[in-house]
Amino acid sequence: MTTQAPEKMEFQTEVRQLLHLMIHALYSNREIFLRELVSNASDALDKARFESLTNADLLGSDTALKIRVEADKENGILRISDNGVGMNREEIIHNIGTIASSGTKKFLESLTGDQKKDANLIGQFGVGFYSAFMVADNVVLTTKRLGEDGSAWRWESTGDGSFTLGEAEKETRGTVIELHLKEDAKEFLDEWRIRNLVTKYSGYLAHPVALVASEGEQKGEEEILNDQKPLWRRPKNEVTAEQHKEFYQHLTHGQDEPMAWSHNRVEGTLEFTTLLYVPGKAPYDLFNPERPHGLALYVKRVFIMNDCKELLPPWLRFMRGVVDSEDLPLNVSRELLQKNTVIRKIHDAAVSKSLNLLETLSKEDPAKYAAFWKEFGAVLKEGFHMNWDHLDELKRLIRFESSRLVAGEYTGLQDYVLNMKDGQKDIFYLTAENRRAAEGSPHLEVFRKKGVEVLYLVDPIDEWVVQTLTEFDGKKLVNAAKGALDLGELSAEEKAREESATGTYGKFMADFAAKMPDMLKEVRVTARLAESPCCLVSGEEDLGANLERILKMSNQTVPESKRTLEINPDHPIIQRLNARFEANPNDPRLPDWYGVLVDQALLAEGSDLKDPAGYVTKVNGLLKDLLEA
Ligand code: ADP
């Protein structure tokens, strides 16, 4: 074998920035480097075990998978080694070299400048390995890939712009990472400190973590620091909240804390364990369709894969956790997963357990549930149009902002019903671009006057939710901006007023509609307005202004639909305009007045004007009249 001289390579720009930060800016909480490296080692052992499932000889005689931590005080080196999969040359370059993961970029964008918070971001974005440079001024990684005959490799860097990569001497598979500790980081050579850190951060790991004595009579002896029973295999009531938190962070490579969890063992025709977590924070790429999701799958304690998407539907993609099955074959493949009935049943159980967990959270801790909703509500809402098996649960879980509550607070449908007025039959909602637009909508006026709560549906997906969510508890969900408004007994008085005014304004309304044939289907009197002179409503069957806006934004062609204009019979503008019409039905300014009123109704509901310049010309013409009068 000819050994080539090590090659010098440049880190990619983002990696360079990240390293610079690790070395110069992030000092607090740097002890997490050990968790990150031990966690990587554990993942490498999982992968080795997995690869050996299909090839029993792969591991040779070295079947005891283990992580070793050794403090070499003499040389100031902390060594973390594993006999896991290791890496070949390409893998090294790809994983810890030239290519910045999209996570690295996002990490850099997310920095707040607050050291503590920023250090906490490290794990979350999959940049864990580089945290070594918080404590080391030189890192040497020697690694040999499992199952490949090729050579071993030595990667070395001082964390400046480059690293070197060359062949190395290493007989056994796996990875050794040598951290040449900085002067001010020598504390991490202290065995007591290491023992504490490993127990604190890595106690739940399924692989043994050994502390190797470096001095004295015990030199070379190994002390196992964890008890290696996978956390989900322990009796439920023996696992502490602190352990769940640590395990969740290992599982997700994150620093957020889970909001809630559910740990269940099912024993029947099928045997499996589910451990589900509701995360505390949404990942930055929650809405990236390519983002992997699902639960980690184990078969009889053996790691099979992360992100097994067959275990949870996309609308529960925020959930994290583990499934460990007794019934699946160990050599289960991706193809097999797709049509496997065992997986299907575990999937159904995981969905029910997730929904139960959320419902319990919503009842026991509404404030926490509101925080959950802020992070993940939009994802859960996708369930309404993707799956009808769980509509009842989803209806109990959905939350909205509303006219009864201040911004940022949510109501559920059960609470809405409890707050309904005597005589109110329906559940009312408005769809709008945002809360401000909903609050400013003329359609809200009568509800405000009557003290009737209106839900604000201000998330684009809400338009699709209400296609499926049409009733709750026997009450219809009614769009407050569509069709003729029926407030039932609540508006008997207004109904009478509508009828009497319809006679008064009959001719005027016919003229109004006739002069705007492209825009208007009809002009009618309404009792729904208090302050505004008029508003536009859509037909029950039409898309509605908000949905039209959303569709246009995504460049879809929207069929033109005519609208109904409703006028407020008690508004002075309407009254005077009617008088002007009666005095002279051919008044040349009438079309401008009509046009301005319609355009203003469009603006009030948050729609765009078809001809903004035309609107300005009309308004200016009317202002000129006023000034000259
Ligand atoms: P993450 O672990 O979140 O993917 P890291 O920066 O910690 O991010 O590691 C990058 C990659 O380097 C890992 O995904 C893995 O492929 C590889 N790696 C790191 N440590 C080891 C190890 N001890 N053995 C094998 N591969 C490793």
XYZ file of C-alpha atoms and ligand atoms in Angstrom:
656
model
C 0.000 0.000 0.000
C 1.387 3.395 -0.918
C 0.542 6.062 1.561
C -0.049 9.453 0.023
C 0.804 12.711 1.734
C -2.196 14.298 3.443
C -4.169 16.587 1.209
C -5.118 20.068 2.333
C -8.745 21.034 1.732
C -10.808 24.127 2.357
C -13.948 24.153 4.456
C -16.970 25.510 2.731
C -17.704 29.162 3.564
C -20.590 28.434 5.906
C -18.621 25.799 7.778
C -15.805 28.327 8.125
C -18.152 30.892 9.588
C -19.550 28.315 11.944
C -16.103 27.263 13.129
C -15.060 30.843 13.638
C -18.049 31.261 15.869
C -17.377 28.082 17.818
C -13.849 29.183 18.500
C -14.314 32.852 19.208
C -17.816 33.540 20.348
C -19.485 30.603 22.012
C -18.096 29.894 25.422
C -21.043 29.275 27.638
C -22.441 25.788 27.872
C -19.548 24.340 25.938
C -19.747 21.099 27.936
C -22.355 19.920 25.407
C -19.545 19.007 22.990
C -19.227 15.698 24.855
C -22.890 14.900 24.453
C -22.660 15.679 20.726
C -19.632 13.454 20.139
C -20.915 10.575 22.263
C -24.272 10.855 20.528
C -22.555 10.672 17.094
C -20.622 7.633 18.266
C -23.822 5.980 19.412
C -25.432 6.655 16.021
C -22.367 5.092 14.368
C -22.824 1.957 16.502
C -26.494 1.778 15.566
C -25.561 1.952 11.904
C -22.941 -0.776 12.305
C -25.422 -3.073 13.971
C -27.965 -2.340 11.283
C -25.552 -3.115 8.438
C -24.588 -6.359 10.112
C -28.207 -7.531 10.133
C -27.977 -8.559 6.504
C -24.407 -9.766 6.787
C -23.699 -11.523 10.057
C -19.959 -11.823 9.391
C -19.483 -8.127 8.958
C -18.588 -7.412 12.560
C -16.108 -10.281 12.760
C -15.066 -11.112 16.298
C -15.499 -7.528 17.435
C -19.202 -7.739 18.243
C -19.223 -5.821 21.516
C -20.266 -2.383 20.335
C -18.953 0.265 22.681
C -18.042 3.911 23.114
C -14.835 4.705 24.985
C -13.853 7.993 26.583
C -10.275 8.384 27.691
C -8.560 11.342 29.297
C -4.879 11.448 28.416
C -3.736 13.984 31.007
C -0.097 13.754 30.093
C -0.707 14.993 26.572
C -3.812 17.067 27.253
C -5.923 14.941 24.918
C -9.487 13.732 25.352
C -10.128 10.679 23.189
C -13.611 9.495 22.191
C -13.700 6.281 20.223
C -16.256 3.848 18.895
C -16.237 0.602 16.940
C -19.141 1.705 14.761
C -19.477 2.164 10.981
C -16.655 4.645 10.566
C -16.337 6.666 7.367
C -14.577 6.287 4.054
C -12.871 9.198 2.339
C -15.967 10.419 0.505
C -18.061 10.218 3.621
C -15.559 12.255 5.618
C -15.492 14.960 2.994
C -19.237 14.985 2.734
C -20.061 14.815 6.442
C -17.442 16.926 8.130
C -15.673 18.802 5.464
C -16.440 20.812 2.466
C -20.174 20.673 2.328
C -22.275 22.750 4.643
C -25.577 21.149 5.425
C -28.612 23.311 4.877
C -28.752 23.139 8.663
C -25.460 25.004 8.972
C -26.788 27.859 6.880
C -29.978 28.053 8.867
C -27.991 27.894 12.066
C -25.977 30.927 11.055
C -29.144 32.777 10.117
C -30.769 31.938 13.424
C -28.031 33.284 15.648
C -29.288 35.802 18.132
C -26.038 37.146 19.504
C -26.997 35.815 22.916
C -24.253 33.291 23.685
C -26.294 30.962 25.777
C -29.125 30.762 23.290
C -26.764 30.432 20.356
C -24.853 27.587 21.964
C -28.193 25.875 22.421
C -28.839 26.131 18.712
C -25.787 24.078 17.856
C -27.253 20.621 18.206
C -30.547 21.571 16.679
C -29.094 22.161 13.249
C -26.971 19.070 12.954
C -23.664 20.870 13.380
C -22.793 18.856 16.463
C -19.390 17.570 15.407
C -17.977 21.067 15.074
C -18.773 21.793 18.701
C -15.484 19.977 19.371
C -13.790 23.247 18.495
C -15.324 24.985 21.469
C -12.904 23.060 23.677
C -10.114 21.925 21.356
C -7.628 23.874 19.275
C -6.747 20.804 17.277
C -9.016 17.899 16.400
C -7.742 14.654 14.882
C -10.234 12.103 13.641
C -9.056 8.675 12.552
C -11.622 6.384 11.037
C -12.060 3.151 9.113
C -15.237 2.209 7.313
C -17.042 -1.001 8.252
C -17.186 -3.586 5.477
C -14.818 -1.811 3.108
C -11.335 -3.081 2.481
C -9.949 0.363 1.790
C -7.596 2.195 4.059
C -8.200 4.165 7.207
C -8.243 7.957 7.106
C -6.912 10.735 9.253
C -8.703 14.061 9.268
C -7.141 16.932 11.145
C -8.026 20.561 11.643
C -7.282 23.471 13.910
C -10.643 24.950 13.031
C -9.263 27.683 10.773
C -10.239 27.659 7.104
C -8.971 24.224 6.210
C -8.396 20.630 7.175
C -6.036 17.927 6.025
C -7.052 14.472 4.956
C -4.698 11.562 4.396
C -4.371 7.844 4.820
C -3.776 6.458 8.272
C -2.821 3.349 10.158
C -5.841 1.825 11.863
C -6.565 -1.873 11.988
C -10.045 -1.892 13.467
C -13.255 -0.339 12.180
C -14.769 2.731 13.762
C -13.732 6.227 14.688
C -11.342 7.796 17.171
C -11.623 11.489 17.836
C -8.730 13.158 19.617
C -9.387 16.541 21.097
C -6.269 18.525 21.898
C -7.860 20.580 24.594
C -7.376 24.304 24.836
C -5.568 25.594 27.906
C -8.802 26.794 29.445
C -10.634 23.539 28.719
C -8.391 21.143 30.583
C -11.174 20.625 33.110
C -12.635 18.098 30.678
C -9.738 15.758 31.461
C -11.037 15.390 34.965
C -12.569 11.923 35.269
C -15.104 13.040 37.808
C -16.267 15.726 35.405
C -16.490 13.277 32.502
C -18.430 10.787 34.608
C -20.936 13.485 35.544
C -21.356 14.719 32.006
C -21.882 11.279 30.537
C -24.380 10.334 33.202
C -26.179 13.634 32.776
C -26.384 13.698 28.995
C -25.969 10.146 27.795
C -27.303 7.905 30.535
C -30.197 6.636 28.405
C -28.024 5.449 25.498
C -28.513 1.858 24.436
C -24.764 1.314 23.981
C -22.238 1.149 26.795
C -20.166 4.264 27.371
C -16.926 3.334 29.082
C -14.539 5.606 30.903
C -11.027 4.285 30.386
C -8.677 4.909 33.303
C -5.547 6.660 32.096
C -3.331 6.547 35.167
C -2.217 4.492 38.091
C -2.862 0.846 38.713
C -6.215 0.875 36.970
C -4.715 2.244 33.753
C -6.586 0.754 30.820
C -9.463 -0.511 32.907
C -12.952 0.381 31.763
C -15.783 1.626 33.891
C -19.211 1.515 32.229
C -21.043 4.754 33.008
C -24.584 3.954 31.881
C -26.946 1.023 32.344
C -27.829 0.762 28.613
C -31.377 -0.323 28.921
C -33.061 1.724 26.226
C -35.218 4.323 27.879
C -38.407 3.130 26.210
C -37.839 -0.398 27.541
C -37.795 0.767 31.130
C -40.981 0.686 33.160
C -42.912 3.842 32.425
C -43.012 5.123 35.991
C -39.259 4.691 36.437
C -38.358 7.189 33.748
C -38.002 10.720 35.090
C -38.943 13.913 33.286
C -35.278 14.853 33.220
C -34.419 11.567 31.464
C -37.166 12.097 28.928
C -35.782 15.528 28.223
C -32.243 14.232 27.697
C -33.441 11.365 25.550
C -35.605 13.641 23.452
C -32.623 15.897 22.845
C -30.481 12.949 21.822
C -33.190 11.712 19.497
C -33.806 15.039 17.820
C -30.302 16.456 18.034
C -32.102 19.401 19.529
C -31.997 21.642 22.525
C -35.671 22.371 22.976
C -37.638 20.578 25.642
C -40.563 18.335 24.804
C -43.948 19.767 25.820
C -45.441 16.383 26.547
C -44.824 12.705 25.988
C -46.613 9.412 25.982
C -44.931 6.102 26.677
C -46.900 2.925 25.991
C -46.303 -0.738 25.733
C -48.850 -2.720 23.742
C -49.119 -6.431 24.384
C -51.674 -8.431 22.448
C -51.645 -9.999 19.036
C -48.935 -7.463 18.293
C -46.264 -6.396 20.726
C -44.684 -2.987 20.480
C -43.651 0.063 22.440
C -44.337 3.630 21.383
C -42.603 6.610 22.930
C -43.975 9.846 21.510
C -42.883 13.421 22.128
C -44.578 16.702 21.344
C -41.628 19.001 20.585
C -41.264 22.380 22.227
C -40.194 24.199 19.072
C -40.902 23.765 15.393
C -37.873 22.923 13.255
C -37.022 25.670 10.788
C -37.938 23.473 7.826
C -41.268 22.132 9.068
C -42.944 23.156 5.822
C -40.286 21.823 3.481
C -41.961 18.902 1.723
C -38.587 17.154 1.377
C -37.949 17.205 5.089
C -37.801 13.687 6.525
C -40.394 12.939 9.167
C -41.691 10.024 11.158
C -40.494 8.029 14.129
C -37.316 6.100 14.781
C -37.961 2.420 14.196
C -36.375 -0.334 16.275
C -37.043 -4.036 15.973
C -36.398 -6.005 19.154
C -34.191 -3.118 20.386
C -32.128 -3.050 17.216
C -32.058 0.277 15.468
C -33.550 0.021 11.978
C -33.950 3.595 10.790
C -34.677 7.163 11.714
C -37.606 9.087 10.254
C -39.715 6.087 9.335
C -42.488 7.984 7.599
C -44.738 4.935 7.415
C -45.339 5.308 11.147
C -47.068 8.698 11.109
C -49.027 10.710 8.525
C -47.645 14.028 7.210
C -50.105 16.038 9.292
C -48.442 14.660 12.429
C -44.950 15.200 11.057
C -43.949 17.375 14.005
C -44.189 14.432 16.423
C -40.937 12.749 17.411
C -40.288 9.457 19.081
C -39.509 5.793 18.892
C -41.351 2.629 17.945
C -39.871 -0.708 18.983
C -41.640 -3.729 17.499
C -41.372 -7.404 18.414
C -43.161 -8.603 15.298
C -41.305 -7.098 12.357
C -38.439 -9.026 10.779
C -35.017 -7.576 11.533
C -34.186 -7.265 7.863
C -37.240 -5.129 7.163
C -36.692 -3.026 4.042
C -38.160 0.294 2.933
C -40.217 -1.498 0.283
C -41.605 -3.937 2.789
C -42.597 -1.136 5.132
C -44.957 0.361 2.628
C -47.356 -2.528 2.512
C -46.715 -4.224 5.801
C -49.838 -4.782 7.896
C -47.905 -4.732 11.179
C -46.561 -1.291 10.310
C -50.060 -0.177 9.336
C -51.407 -1.203 12.740
C -48.565 0.455 14.614
C -49.175 3.563 12.489
C -52.837 3.637 13.524
C -51.906 3.201 17.171
C -49.285 5.961 16.933
C -51.866 8.334 15.400
C -54.424 7.637 18.145
C -51.830 7.971 20.862
C -50.578 11.254 19.428
C -54.089 12.681 19.247
C -54.856 11.502 22.784
C -51.668 13.039 24.032
C -52.592 16.367 22.448
C -56.103 16.248 23.793
C -54.858 15.556 27.299
C -52.425 18.433 26.986
C -55.205 20.745 25.801
C -57.318 19.881 28.826
C -54.659 19.781 31.494
C -52.574 22.729 30.405
C -54.408 25.078 28.038
C -51.575 27.626 28.111
C -49.051 25.026 26.993
C -51.499 23.786 24.403
C -51.782 27.329 23.050
C -47.995 27.384 22.732
C -48.178 24.054 20.917
C -50.850 25.422 18.641
C -48.750 28.438 17.716
C -45.874 26.176 16.663
C -47.716 23.297 15.033
C -51.391 24.145 14.595
C -51.013 24.827 10.878
C -49.623 21.303 10.376
C -52.319 19.595 12.388
C -54.928 21.462 10.327
C -53.677 19.635 7.226
C -55.338 16.593 8.781
C -58.743 18.022 7.890
C -58.275 17.561 4.210
C -55.971 14.570 4.284
C -57.741 12.201 6.547
C -61.331 11.907 7.575
C -60.919 9.086 10.064
C -59.984 11.454 12.837
C -62.282 14.374 12.153
C -63.896 14.236 15.589
C -60.566 14.389 17.389
C -59.290 17.110 15.086
C -62.429 19.184 15.672
C -61.745 19.065 19.391
C -58.096 19.975 18.869
C -58.454 22.867 16.430
C -58.036 26.418 17.734
C -58.771 29.847 16.265
C -58.267 33.457 17.130
C -61.555 35.214 17.619
C -63.312 38.513 18.137
C -63.866 37.624 21.811
C -60.146 37.238 22.530
C -57.074 39.409 22.297
C -54.474 38.667 19.625
C -52.421 35.561 20.354
C -55.149 33.827 22.356
C -57.090 30.924 20.935
C -60.508 29.417 21.357
C -61.607 25.906 20.552
C -64.995 25.045 19.091
C -66.253 23.667 22.412
C -65.496 26.982 24.080
C -67.105 28.849 21.207
C -70.312 26.906 21.684
C -70.281 27.574 25.423
C -70.070 31.291 24.688
C -72.878 31.384 22.132
C -75.692 33.895 22.659
C -79.195 32.723 23.470
C -80.930 32.247 20.153
C -77.681 31.937 18.158
C -77.821 28.902 15.889
C -74.582 28.926 13.924
C -70.862 29.233 14.451
C -69.600 32.305 12.586
C -66.200 32.879 11.081
C -64.414 35.306 8.821
C -61.500 34.382 6.602
C -58.955 37.120 6.076
C -55.301 37.751 5.377
C -54.550 38.560 8.990
C -56.191 39.559 12.231
C -56.158 43.257 11.437
C -57.936 42.691 8.166
C -60.544 40.566 9.931
C -61.067 43.177 12.622
C -61.458 45.921 10.053
C -63.952 44.007 7.978
C -67.388 45.622 7.616
C -68.871 42.147 7.866
C -68.007 42.123 11.526
C -70.056 45.184 12.436
C -73.363 43.567 13.281
C -71.657 40.800 15.253
C -69.852 43.370 17.325
C -73.108 45.185 17.908
C -74.856 41.989 18.988
C -71.913 40.646 20.992
C -71.708 37.513 18.855
C -68.285 35.901 18.659
C -66.679 35.496 15.237
C -63.745 33.168 14.630
C -60.867 34.677 12.690
C -59.526 32.254 10.107
C -56.342 33.992 9.121
C -54.150 31.090 8.047
C -54.278 30.332 4.277
C -54.947 26.673 5.034
C -58.107 27.641 6.944
C -59.895 28.105 3.620
C -59.371 24.388 3.011
C -60.160 23.434 6.589
C -63.663 24.883 6.319
C -64.355 22.809 3.238
C -64.331 19.797 5.580
C -65.063 21.393 8.910
C -68.641 22.356 8.130
C -70.334 21.553 11.419
C -69.547 21.034 15.074
C -71.845 19.757 17.797
C -74.808 20.017 15.416
C -74.039 23.647 14.574
C -73.132 24.842 11.115
C -69.975 26.828 10.508
C -71.047 29.917 8.584
C -68.844 32.368 6.694
C -69.868 35.842 7.890
C -68.983 37.321 4.520
C -71.024 34.983 2.365
C -74.704 34.777 1.486
C -77.556 36.522 3.211
C -76.809 36.802 6.892
C -79.136 35.011 9.235
C -78.659 35.774 12.875
C -81.949 34.110 13.720
C -83.918 35.586 16.593
C -81.040 37.870 17.399
C -81.892 40.172 14.545
C -85.690 40.156 14.310
C -85.720 43.935 14.624
C -83.099 44.362 11.884
C -85.022 42.011 9.608
C -88.069 44.262 9.822
C -85.873 47.266 9.060
C -84.391 45.486 6.029
C -87.839 44.838 4.657
C -89.133 48.374 5.045
C -85.906 49.871 3.593
C -86.024 47.575 0.579
C -89.123 49.434 -0.590
C -87.555 52.848 -0.054
C -84.353 52.042 -1.924
C -85.773 49.750 -4.637
C -85.260 51.998 -7.666
C -81.904 53.319 -6.470
C -80.583 49.801 -5.970
C -81.758 48.692 -9.405
C -79.973 51.676 -10.981
C -76.798 50.969 -8.978
C -76.675 47.340 -10.131
C -77.518 48.268 -13.730
C -74.627 50.762 -13.921
C -72.051 48.180 -12.711
C -73.091 45.051 -14.605
C -69.584 43.527 -14.714
C -69.051 43.688 -10.971
C -72.414 43.270 -9.363
C -74.976 40.547 -9.417
C -77.368 42.406 -7.168
C -77.685 45.307 -4.734
C -79.724 44.721 -1.606
C -80.396 46.192 1.823
C -78.649 44.681 4.822
C -78.816 44.911 8.569
C -75.290 43.609 8.997
C -73.645 47.017 8.803
C -73.377 49.551 11.581
C -70.638 52.006 10.573
C -69.960 51.304 6.894
C -72.165 52.466 4.032
C -71.883 49.174 2.146
C -70.026 45.909 1.804
C -69.580 43.129 -0.741
C -70.686 39.584 -0.053
C -69.972 36.424 -1.994
C -72.492 33.767 -2.911
C -72.527 30.574 -0.853
C -71.116 28.750 -3.850
C -68.465 31.322 -4.768
C -64.861 31.177 -3.689
C -64.956 34.260 -1.507
C -62.595 37.223 -1.555
C -59.918 35.722 0.702
C -59.639 32.470 -1.193
C -59.492 34.396 -4.466
C -56.648 36.449 -3.059
C -54.757 33.316 -1.972
C -55.233 31.589 -5.314
C -54.127 34.664 -7.246
C -51.018 34.884 -5.071
C -50.062 31.391 -6.117
C -50.605 32.416 -9.755
C -53.724 30.388 -10.307
C -56.420 31.629 -12.621
C -59.536 32.408 -10.697
C -62.935 32.419 -12.371
C -64.502 35.877 -12.290
C -67.528 35.833 -10.036
C -69.970 38.686 -9.621
C -70.642 39.897 -6.111
C -73.627 41.152 -4.192
C -73.417 44.674 -2.803
C -75.218 45.210 0.468
C -76.093 48.749 1.506
C -76.673 50.148 4.965
C -80.081 51.925 4.845
C -79.195 54.100 7.844
C -75.913 55.433 6.553
C -75.945 59.146 5.556
C -73.973 58.498 2.362
C -76.543 55.974 1.193
C -79.427 58.201 2.236
C -78.079 61.266 0.430
C -77.044 59.365 -2.638
C -80.554 57.944 -2.850
C -81.942 61.493 -2.577
C -79.621 62.635 -5.357
C -80.749 59.734 -7.517
C -84.389 60.541 -6.882
C -83.824 64.195 -7.750
C -82.170 63.284 -11.043
C -81.767 59.639 -12.121
C -79.525 60.859 -14.952
C -77.078 62.764 -12.715
C -73.748 62.322 -14.608
C -71.792 61.900 -11.371
C -73.804 58.885 -10.149
C -71.611 56.231 -11.838
C -68.530 57.708 -10.125
C -70.234 57.582 -6.732
C -71.225 53.968 -7.306
C -67.732 53.083 -8.471
C -66.083 54.680 -5.459
C -68.401 52.885 -3.020
C -67.702 49.502 -4.596
C -63.957 50.133 -4.666
C -64.022 51.125 -1.000
C -65.906 47.961 -0.139
C -63.148 46.028 -1.909
C -60.472 47.844 0.051
C -62.283 47.291 3.339
C -62.340 43.521 2.855
C -58.672 43.428 1.903
C -59.082 42.871 -1.832
C -57.099 44.559 -4.560
C -58.688 47.153 -6.815
C -58.908 46.188 -10.466
C -58.148 49.771 -11.513
C -56.495 51.780 -8.725
C -55.760 54.736 -11.036
C -59.417 54.847 -12.077
C -60.409 54.937 -8.399
C -58.143 57.900 -7.737
C -59.517 59.764 -10.764
C -63.100 59.207 -9.591
C -62.373 60.316 -6.012
C -60.553 63.417 -7.250
C -63.476 64.312 -9.480
C -65.865 64.080 -6.511
C -63.531 66.065 -4.242
C -63.302 68.785 -6.881
C -67.114 68.990 -6.993
C -67.220 69.350 -3.205
C -64.611 72.084 -3.133
C -66.342 74.015 -5.882
C -69.791 73.673 -4.314
P -25.336 15.211 12.864
O -24.822 14.191 13.830
O -26.446 16.052 13.407
O -25.636 14.678 11.503
P -22.669 16.194 13.091
O -21.979 17.460 12.663
O -22.582 15.890 14.528
O -24.154 16.277 12.617
O -22.050 14.994 12.276
C -22.022 15.030 10.872
C -21.931 13.634 10.311
O -20.626 13.090 10.476
C -22.834 12.631 10.967
O -24.146 12.685 10.443
C -22.141 11.302 10.611
O -22.504 10.899 9.300
C -20.694 11.692 10.625
N -20.075 11.301 11.902
C -19.846 12.085 12.964
N -19.267 11.385 13.967
C -19.146 10.108 13.522
C -18.643 8.879 14.092
N -18.162 8.833 15.326
N -18.678 7.774 13.309
C -19.181 7.816 12.047
N -19.664 8.920 11.473
C -19.658 10.057 12.197
